[in-house]
Amino acid sequence: MSLQRAVNLYGACALVADDAVRRAWQSALPGKSDSLVSALVALATFGDLFVDELSRTLFLSHSGTTRLVNRLQEAGWATRQAGDDDADRRRVLVSLTPEGQQVVGDVLTARQKALAELLEPLSPEQREQLSGILETILHVHGSDGRSLHTTCRMCDHRVCVPCPTLEAHRAATTPGPED
């Protein structure tokens, strides 16, 4: 198979998966934006984040992220807290509430179901091969800290152990025997 065909097929599959996930989000949280859903899952995945960290993770402006956090707070899914000392007071920490955690569980369950349906036609051997291929791709592209937050912002980390992106990041940042 030519590289061009593989690239084209990979792109088409990426769109099929993206469409399935978006439909799943909308069934779990009708009328909510992709950014809001991504923020919920990112907070569940990475824990409490400062607004600027969440902004970088979601590829949103600071003001856009602030508005997003306002919507999360209005829904009762997140809280915010200013830093404790003078140097940190301008930074705002965002945390999920128990209600927010429950919503994330619903979203990830819907996501898992939608993606599992796409893989149903594959045999167990084919799923194993696909997992290996995907892990290789993620490992190659996951060696910097930014990739860790952006690539895994919609992952269900309960089922992806060990995380290939995290493993790549650790390998890239851990000194070797010669260092």
C-alpha angles and dihedrals in degrees: 000000000000122000089240092057092046090050091049093048091047090051092049092049090049089056093046090052093045092050092049092050093048091051089049092051091050091051091050095042110018114206096009120127125248088242092056092049091046090051092052093050093043091053091049091047101044101024124228112001133189114241091251091053091049089048092055092044093053097036091239131136118256091251091047090051091048090054089047091052088050089057092047090051093046089053090052092243100113143024131206131214130187119232118271103233133052093256091051101035094099092055114087121207117213121206133179120243121222087260089053090051090053091051090051090053090053092048094049092047090053091046092049092050093049094049093043089056089056091054096045094097090059122092118236088257092052091049089052091050091048091050090053092049093048092047089053092052093047092046092054093048098038105069098104126070094239092059090054093062098036099042095045098040092110100033127121098229091189089075102033104073117178096027108220092210092052091046091052091049092050092048091051095048101038113092114241127225092272093054 
